[in-house]
Amino acid sequence: MLVVFLLVFCLGETESAADSYVAALYEHRVILNPNPRVPVSRREALIHMQKNLDIYEEQAAKAAQQGVQILVFPEDGIHGFNFTRSSISGYMETIPDPQEESWNPCTEPDKHNNTEVLQRLSCMARRNNLYLVANMPDLQPCPLKTAPSTCPPDGHWQFNTNVAFNSDGLLVARYHKQNLYYEESFDTPPKLELITFDTPFAGKFGLIICFDILFHDPTVALVKMGVRQLVFPTAWMNELPLLDSIQFHRAFSLGANVTVLSSNLRYDKLRMTGSGIYTPFSATFHHAVKGDPEEGQLLVATVPVLGPVGVNSVTESLSPVDAQSDHCHTDGCADSPSPGSSYPTFKATMRRDLYWFVLINETQGNLTVCHGTFCCHLQYKWTAHDKSKELYALGAFAGTHNSSQCYALQVCAVVRCAGLEAKSCGQKVEEAESKMDFRLEATFQTDYVYPSRKTGGSVHLQQYLSLSFSSFSV
């Protein structure tokens, strides 16, 4: 039996205070185009983007005053979202590949046309003497030099893109998002990009964007290359109970033994909040709650430099999850008994997936629930719990996530049910008051196991989410 706690902590190493740097990220209350599906002129797009860049300027200056060495802004923070392929055209700039040419937009503004946003970001980094990462749309002509392939019908590529500048304003990295999430304005790159940049204060940083974090490529691929620091602009929509921003981003940092600089948008209508600086040893984060003013937040933290662990030190999956074999696709299969449990089991939906659950009814005890051959084991003791007010369950899932974005999962979860009926288990819950001492175990069929905890009120519960990256297909 594999104890998940061991996966989290046995990889850690002690870092001295001298081996550190100062990082910052800004959770940005983005100023949106009120009609993003209507094309605008370049001038109108620039007027809009300058409003967000003005805020970036203010935050960069504040970060510099606190000795920040690297500053990260969120996905879509400059231009917004919900564009069509044609309506985003006024917002796009053609970003040169730093691997092919050296360019400082701040000191060489005339080298490329229509690069006002790049120039302003470059000067922002240079003026404040810090590394800066931001997200913007990139237009590339066909064919791509780095990956010849069939062009899109309109004759050019459009990419969701991270750009990184050094403290002199030099463009040092450009990354095109690999895993798009309902982004009709952008193309998937024809070739996977594993993009890093080097710094004098912390070594190598890798670049990923939002939905990328759920996939082997590029995220785990970067970790397997030995990258220990990931820069992560995101526009993350929180989805309880398993995929709240802080919950999962911190879990990834622990499970992969890396630092994650996670900069999210703040936009309450789409449940966007939650940014953090996560290391295997610490976490500095902000997450707005109901009633908080809808405004930006600058986070600053001293971060330990993580030493290299060697290429391919993160091994391949022990045995890839079969996305089909253990997942029930018919009513007859789903009605089959869940093996390994002496307590009544039942089925309920959580995040559109059908879980097997067992209720946690006793003061203390041991429970097992299985989905097919995948079993979750809980040893627990309540330290504060009112059965007349809150119901809890242990759930298990192994199979393909039920959405248009297809990927395989193995999940063990202890959750509060929305009501006092079993059928409410797996539904969204924002508050809880119970406390539990527990140990949760499972034998996962992958090395990529991420232990997460989401608390509300004084609740102390924990879910373990295993994503079988080797079985992902999109």
mmCIF file of N, CA and C in Angstrom, residues 105-184:
data_model
loop_
_atom_site.group_PDB
_atom_site.id
_atom_site.type_symbol
_atom_site.label_atom_id
_atom_site.label_comp_id
_atom_site.label_asym_id
_atom_site.label_seq_id
_atom_site.Cartn_x
_atom_site.Cartn_y
_atom_site.Cartn_z
ATOM 1 N N PRO A 105 12.733 45.459 -26.736
ATOM 2 C CA PRO A 105 11.716 46.380 -27.267
ATOM 3 C C PRO A 105 11.819 47.789 -26.692
ATOM 4 N N CYS A 106 12.317 47.921 -25.462
ATOM 5 C CA CYS A 106 12.401 49.232 -24.837
ATOM 6 C C CYS A 106 13.484 50.092 -25.477
ATOM 7 N N THR A 107 14.634 49.508 -25.764
ATOM 8 C CA THR A 107 15.753 50.270 -26.334
ATOM 9 C C THR A 107 15.790 50.207 -27.854
ATOM 10 N N GLU A 108 15.022 49.293 -28.452
ATOM 11 C CA GLU A 108 14.967 49.168 -29.912
ATOM 12 C C GLU A 108 13.514 49.163 -30.381
ATOM 13 N N PRO A 109 12.773 50.232 -30.113
ATOM 14 C CA PRO A 109 11.330 50.231 -30.395
ATOM 15 C C PRO A 109 10.987 50.190 -31.879
ATOM 16 N N ASP A 110 11.911 50.580 -32.738
ATOM 17 C CA ASP A 110 11.613 50.648 -34.166
ATOM 18 C C ASP A 110 11.993 49.382 -34.924
ATOM 19 N N LYS A 111 12.513 48.385 -34.237
ATOM 20 C CA LYS A 111 12.959 47.175 -34.918
ATOM 21 C C LYS A 111 11.787 46.375 -35.477
ATOM 22 N N HIS A 112 10.641 46.400 -34.770
ATOM 23 C CA HIS A 112 9.442 45.695 -35.227
ATOM 24 C C HIS A 112 8.237 46.622 -35.131
ATOM 25 N N ASN A 113 7.328 46.516 -36.089
ATOM 26 C CA ASN A 113 6.143 47.370 -36.122
ATOM 27 C C ASN A 113 5.036 46.816 -35.234
ATOM 28 N N ASN A 114 4.169 47.700 -34.798
ATOM 29 C CA ASN A 114 2.963 47.326 -34.041
ATOM 30 C C ASN A 114 3.286 46.464 -32.824
ATOM 31 N N THR A 115 4.219 46.943 -32.022
ATOM 32 C CA THR A 115 4.625 46.195 -30.816
ATOM 33 C C THR A 115 4.548 47.086 -29.575
ATOM 34 N N GLU A 116 3.507 47.903 -29.506
ATOM 35 C CA GLU A 116 3.390 48.851 -28.403
ATOM 36 C C GLU A 116 3.311 48.174 -27.038
ATOM 37 N N VAL A 117 2.587 47.054 -26.949
ATOM 38 C CA VAL A 117 2.462 46.360 -25.663
ATOM 39 C C VAL A 117 3.798 45.750 -25.259
ATOM 40 N N LEU A 118 4.481 45.114 -26.190
ATOM 41 C CA LEU A 118 5.805 44.557 -25.903
ATOM 42 C C LEU A 118 6.765 45.643 -25.440
ATOM 43 N N GLN A 119 6.710 46.801 -26.081
ATOM 44 C CA GLN A 119 7.596 47.900 -25.687
ATOM 45 C C GLN A 119 7.309 48.357 -24.258
ATOM 46 N N ARG A 120 6.038 48.468 -23.945
ATOM 47 C CA ARG A 120 5.696 48.952 -22.608
ATOM 48 C C ARG A 120 6.088 47.938 -21.530
ATOM 49 N N LEU A 121 5.872 46.655 -21.785
ATOM 50 C CA LEU A 121 6.269 45.631 -20.818
ATOM 51 C C LEU A 121 7.786 45.599 -20.652
ATOM 52 N N SER A 122 8.498 45.716 -21.759
ATOM 53 C CA SER A 122 9.961 45.723 -21.709
ATOM 54 C C SER A 122 10.479 46.897 -20.889
ATOM 55 N N CYS A 123 9.929 48.078 -21.132
ATOM 56 C CA CYS A 123 10.362 49.258 -20.371
ATOM 57 C C CYS A 123 9.969 49.149 -18.901
ATOM 58 N N MET A 124 8.850 48.480 -18.626
ATOM 59 C CA MET A 124 8.413 48.252 -17.253
ATOM 60 C C MET A 124 9.447 47.416 -16.504
ATOM 61 N N ALA A 125 9.908 46.357 -17.149
ATOM 62 C CA ALA A 125 10.926 45.509 -16.535
ATOM 63 C C ALA A 125 12.230 46.282 -16.349
ATOM 64 N N ARG A 126 12.621 47.018 -17.375
ATOM 65 C CA ARG A 126 13.890 47.765 -17.336
ATOM 66 C C ARG A 126 13.856 48.883 -16.294
ATOM 67 N N ARG A 127 12.756 49.628 -16.256
ATOM 68 C CA ARG A 127 12.642 50.755 -15.339
ATOM 69 C C ARG A 127 12.671 50.293 -13.882
ATOM 70 N N ASN A 128 12.092 49.128 -13.623
ATOM 71 C CA ASN A 128 11.992 48.647 -12.246
ATOM 72 C C ASN A 128 13.051 47.603 -11.891
ATOM 73 N N ASN A 129 13.944 47.296 -12.849
ATOM 74 C CA ASN A 129 15.077 46.395 -12.608
ATOM 75 C C ASN A 129 14.616 45.038 -12.069
ATOM 76 N N LEU A 130 13.654 44.446 -12.777
ATOM 77 C CA LEU A 130 13.153 43.129 -12.379
ATOM 78 C C LEU A 130 12.790 42.299 -13.606
ATOM 79 N N TYR A 131 12.782 40.989 -13.431
ATOM 80 C CA TYR A 131 12.260 40.095 -14.456
ATOM 81 C C TYR A 131 10.736 40.187 -14.432
ATOM 82 N N LEU A 132 10.128 40.132 -15.600
ATOM 83 C CA LEU A 132 8.687 40.329 -15.689
ATOM 84 C C LEU A 132 8.095 39.323 -16.668
ATOM 85 N N VAL A 133 6.996 38.686 -16.265
ATOM 86 C CA VAL A 133 6.272 37.744 -17.119
ATOM 87 C C VAL A 133 4.835 38.220 -17.244
ATOM 88 N N ALA A 134 4.362 38.312 -18.491
ATOM 89 C CA ALA A 134 2.990 38.724 -18.759
ATOM 90 C C ALA A 134 2.423 37.854 -19.875
ATOM 91 N N ASN A 135 1.117 37.988 -20.087
ATOM 92 C CA ASN A 135 0.406 37.170 -21.061
ATOM 93 C C ASN A 135 -0.269 38.076 -22.080
ATOM 94 N N MET A 136 -0.196 37.701 -23.373
ATOM 95 C CA MET A 136 -0.759 38.521 -24.436
ATOM 96 C C MET A 136 -1.004 37.661 -25.673
ATOM 97 N N PRO A 137 -1.803 38.140 -26.633
ATOM 98 C CA PRO A 137 -2.020 37.379 -27.865
ATOM 99 C C PRO A 137 -0.899 37.611 -28.876
ATOM 100 N N ASP A 138 -0.541 36.550 -29.581
ATOM 101 C CA ASP A 138 0.561 36.579 -30.553
ATOM 102 C C ASP A 138 0.044 36.136 -31.922
ATOM 103 N N LEU A 139 0.375 36.893 -32.944
ATOM 104 C CA LEU A 139 0.040 36.548 -34.317
ATOM 105 C C LEU A 139 1.310 36.145 -35.047
ATOM 106 N N GLN A 140 1.327 34.948 -35.622
ATOM 107 C CA GLN A 140 2.501 34.467 -36.347
ATOM 108 C C GLN A 140 2.108 34.095 -37.776
ATOM 109 N N PRO A 141 2.901 34.545 -38.741
ATOM 110 C CA PRO A 141 2.594 34.212 -40.137
ATOM 111 C C PRO A 141 2.883 32.749 -40.436
ATOM 112 N N CYS A 142 2.299 32.268 -41.522
ATOM 113 C CA CYS A 142 2.563 30.907 -41.981
ATOM 114 C C CYS A 142 3.608 30.945 -43.092
ATOM 115 N N PRO A 143 4.426 29.889 -43.204
ATOM 116 C CA PRO A 143 4.515 28.783 -42.242
ATOM 117 C C PRO A 143 5.411 29.156 -41.078
ATOM 118 N N LEU A 144 5.260 28.459 -39.952
ATOM 119 C CA LEU A 144 6.154 28.664 -38.821
ATOM 120 C C LEU A 144 7.511 28.061 -39.143
ATOM 121 N N LYS A 145 8.581 28.815 -38.873
ATOM 122 C CA LYS A 145 9.920 28.306 -39.147
ATOM 123 C C LYS A 145 10.236 27.082 -38.289
ATOM 124 N N THR A 146 9.731 27.088 -37.055
ATOM 125 C CA THR A 146 10.094 26.031 -36.106
ATOM 126 C C THR A 146 9.253 24.775 -36.260
ATOM 127 N N ALA A 147 8.084 24.883 -36.936
ATOM 128 C CA ALA A 147 7.199 23.724 -37.042
ATOM 129 C C ALA A 147 6.353 23.834 -38.304
ATOM 130 N N PRO A 148 6.931 23.528 -39.443
ATOM 131 C CA PRO A 148 6.158 23.594 -40.688
ATOM 132 C C PRO A 148 4.928 22.693 -40.618
ATOM 133 N N SER A 149 3.784 23.233 -40.993
ATOM 134 C CA SER A 149 2.548 22.449 -40.956
ATOM 135 C C SER A 149 1.487 23.200 -41.737
ATOM 136 N N THR A 150 0.337 22.606 -41.845
ATOM 137 C CA THR A 150 -0.759 23.238 -42.555
ATOM 138 C C THR A 150 -1.215 24.493 -41.815
ATOM 139 N N CYS A 151 -1.377 25.585 -42.537
ATOM 140 C CA CYS A 151 -1.810 26.837 -41.921
ATOM 141 C C CYS A 151 -3.296 26.812 -41.624
ATOM 142 N N PRO A 152 -3.740 27.598 -40.639
ATOM 143 C CA PRO A 152 -5.177 27.804 -40.462
ATOM 144 C C PRO A 152 -5.774 28.434 -41.723
ATOM 145 N N PRO A 153 -7.072 28.312 -41.900
ATOM 146 C CA PRO A 153 -7.713 28.798 -43.132
ATOM 147 C C PRO A 153 -7.471 30.272 -43.436
ATOM 148 N N ASP A 154 -7.312 31.109 -42.391
ATOM 149 C CA ASP A 154 -7.104 32.536 -42.650
ATOM 150 C C ASP A 154 -5.642 32.901 -42.878
ATOM 151 N N GLY A 155 -4.752 31.898 -42.919
ATOM 152 C CA GLY A 155 -3.377 32.133 -43.342
ATOM 153 C C GLY A 155 -2.399 32.578 -42.278
ATOM 154 N N HIS A 156 -2.788 32.517 -41.004
ATOM 155 C CA HIS A 156 -1.846 32.861 -39.935
ATOM 156 C C HIS A 156 -2.243 32.142 -38.650
ATOM 157 N N TRP A 157 -1.310 32.124 -37.711
ATOM 158 C CA TRP A 157 -1.535 31.488 -36.412
ATOM 159 C C TRP A 157 -1.844 32.551 -35.363
ATOM 160 N N GLN A 158 -2.693 32.190 -34.410
ATOM 161 C CA GLN A 158 -2.989 33.051 -33.270
ATOM 162 C C GLN A 158 -2.790 32.239 -31.993
ATOM 163 N N PHE A 159 -1.931 32.732 -31.110
ATOM 164 C CA PHE A 159 -1.562 31.966 -29.929
ATOM 165 C C PHE A 159 -1.809 32.752 -28.641
ATOM 166 N N ASN A 160 -2.246 32.044 -27.614
ATOM 167 C CA ASN A 160 -2.267 32.546 -26.233
ATOM 168 C C ASN A 160 -0.833 32.428 -25.726
ATOM 169 N N THR A 161 -0.221 33.551 -25.328
ATOM 170 C CA THR A 161 1.244 33.593 -25.218
ATOM 171 C C THR A 161 1.735 34.246 -23.935
ATOM 172 N N ASN A 162 2.726 33.614 -23.295
ATOM 173 C CA ASN A 162 3.508 34.243 -22.229
ATOM 174 C C ASN A 162 4.758 34.865 -22.817
ATOM 175 N N VAL A 163 5.107 36.040 -22.314
ATOM 176 C CA VAL A 163 6.379 36.665 -22.659
ATOM 177 C C VAL A 163 7.136 36.965 -21.369
ATOM 178 N N ALA A 164 8.448 36.784 -21.408
ATOM 179 C CA ALA A 164 9.297 37.050 -20.245
ATOM 180 C C ALA A 164 10.405 38.014 -20.644
ATOM 181 N N PHE A 165 10.662 39.000 -19.779
ATOM 182 C CA PHE A 165 11.706 39.993 -19.991
ATOM 183 C C PHE A 165 12.681 39.950 -18.830
ATOM 184 N N ASN A 166 13.969 40.174 -19.115
ATOM 185 C CA ASN A 166 14.923 40.263 -18.011
ATOM 186 C C ASN A 166 14.938 41.680 -17.460
ATOM 187 N N SER A 167 15.771 41.928 -16.483
ATOM 188 C CA SER A 167 15.759 43.208 -15.779
ATOM 189 C C SER A 167 16.289 44.367 -16.619
ATOM 190 N N ASP A 168 16.870 44.070 -17.792
ATOM 191 C CA ASP A 168 17.271 45.117 -18.736
ATOM 192 C C ASP A 168 16.191 45.384 -19.778
ATOM 193 N N GLY A 169 15.123 44.584 -19.773
ATOM 194 C CA GLY A 169 14.062 44.735 -20.753
ATOM 195 C C GLY A 169 14.203 43.830 -21.962
ATOM 196 N N LEU A 170 15.234 42.971 -21.968
ATOM 197 C CA LEU A 170 15.438 42.046 -23.076
ATOM 198 C C LEU A 170 14.355 40.974 -23.074
ATOM 199 N N LEU A 171 13.764 40.710 -24.234
ATOM 200 C CA LEU A 171 12.808 39.612 -24.356
ATOM 201 C C LEU A 171 13.572 38.293 -24.312
ATOM 202 N N VAL A 172 13.330 37.491 -23.273
ATOM 203 C CA VAL A 172 14.127 36.279 -23.075
ATOM 204 C C VAL A 172 13.340 34.995 -23.295
ATOM 205 N N ALA A 173 12.001 35.061 -23.359
ATOM 206 C CA ALA A 173 11.231 33.834 -23.560
ATOM 207 C C ALA A 173 9.860 34.164 -24.135
ATOM 208 N N ARG A 174 9.380 33.245 -24.978
ATOM 209 C CA ARG A 174 8.029 33.319 -25.550
ATOM 210 C C ARG A 174 7.455 31.913 -25.544
ATOM 211 N N TYR A 175 6.297 31.751 -24.920
ATOM 212 C CA TYR A 175 5.667 30.428 -24.830
ATOM 213 C C TYR A 175 4.233 30.488 -25.326
ATOM 214 N N HIS A 176 3.863 29.574 -26.218
ATOM 215 C CA HIS A 176 2.504 29.462 -26.734
ATOM 216 C C HIS A 176 1.754 28.359 -25.998
ATOM 217 N N LYS A 177 0.595 28.683 -25.456
ATOM 218 C CA LYS A 177 -0.195 27.758 -24.644
ATOM 219 C C LYS A 177 -0.552 26.501 -25.428
ATOM 220 N N GLN A 178 -0.278 25.348 -24.833
ATOM 221 C CA GLN A 178 -0.501 24.063 -25.491
ATOM 222 C C GLN A 178 -1.934 23.576 -25.343
ATOM 223 N N ASN A 179 -2.510 23.740 -24.158
ATOM 224 C CA ASN A 179 -3.816 23.145 -23.842
ATOM 225 C C ASN A 179 -4.854 24.255 -23.671
ATOM 226 N N LEU A 180 -5.595 24.504 -24.713
ATOM 227 C CA LEU A 180 -6.583 25.574 -24.705
ATOM 228 C C LEU A 180 -7.856 25.114 -24.006
ATOM 229 N N TYR A 181 -8.552 26.077 -23.393
ATOM 230 C CA TYR A 181 -9.797 25.779 -22.688
ATOM 231 C C TYR A 181 -10.905 26.658 -23.268
ATOM 232 N N TYR A 182 -11.632 26.134 -24.253
ATOM 233 C CA TYR A 182 -12.712 26.867 -24.905
ATOM 234 C C TYR A 182 -12.253 28.260 -25.365
ATOM 235 N N GLU A 183 -11.155 28.315 -26.092
ATOM 236 C CA GLU A 183 -10.572 29.582 -26.550
ATOM 237 C C GLU A 183 -10.622 29.632 -28.073
ATOM 238 N N GLU A 184 -11.757 30.065 -28.614
ATOM 239 C CA GLU A 184 -11.951 30.042 -30.056
ATOM 240 C C GLU A 184 -11.076 31.046 -30.789
#
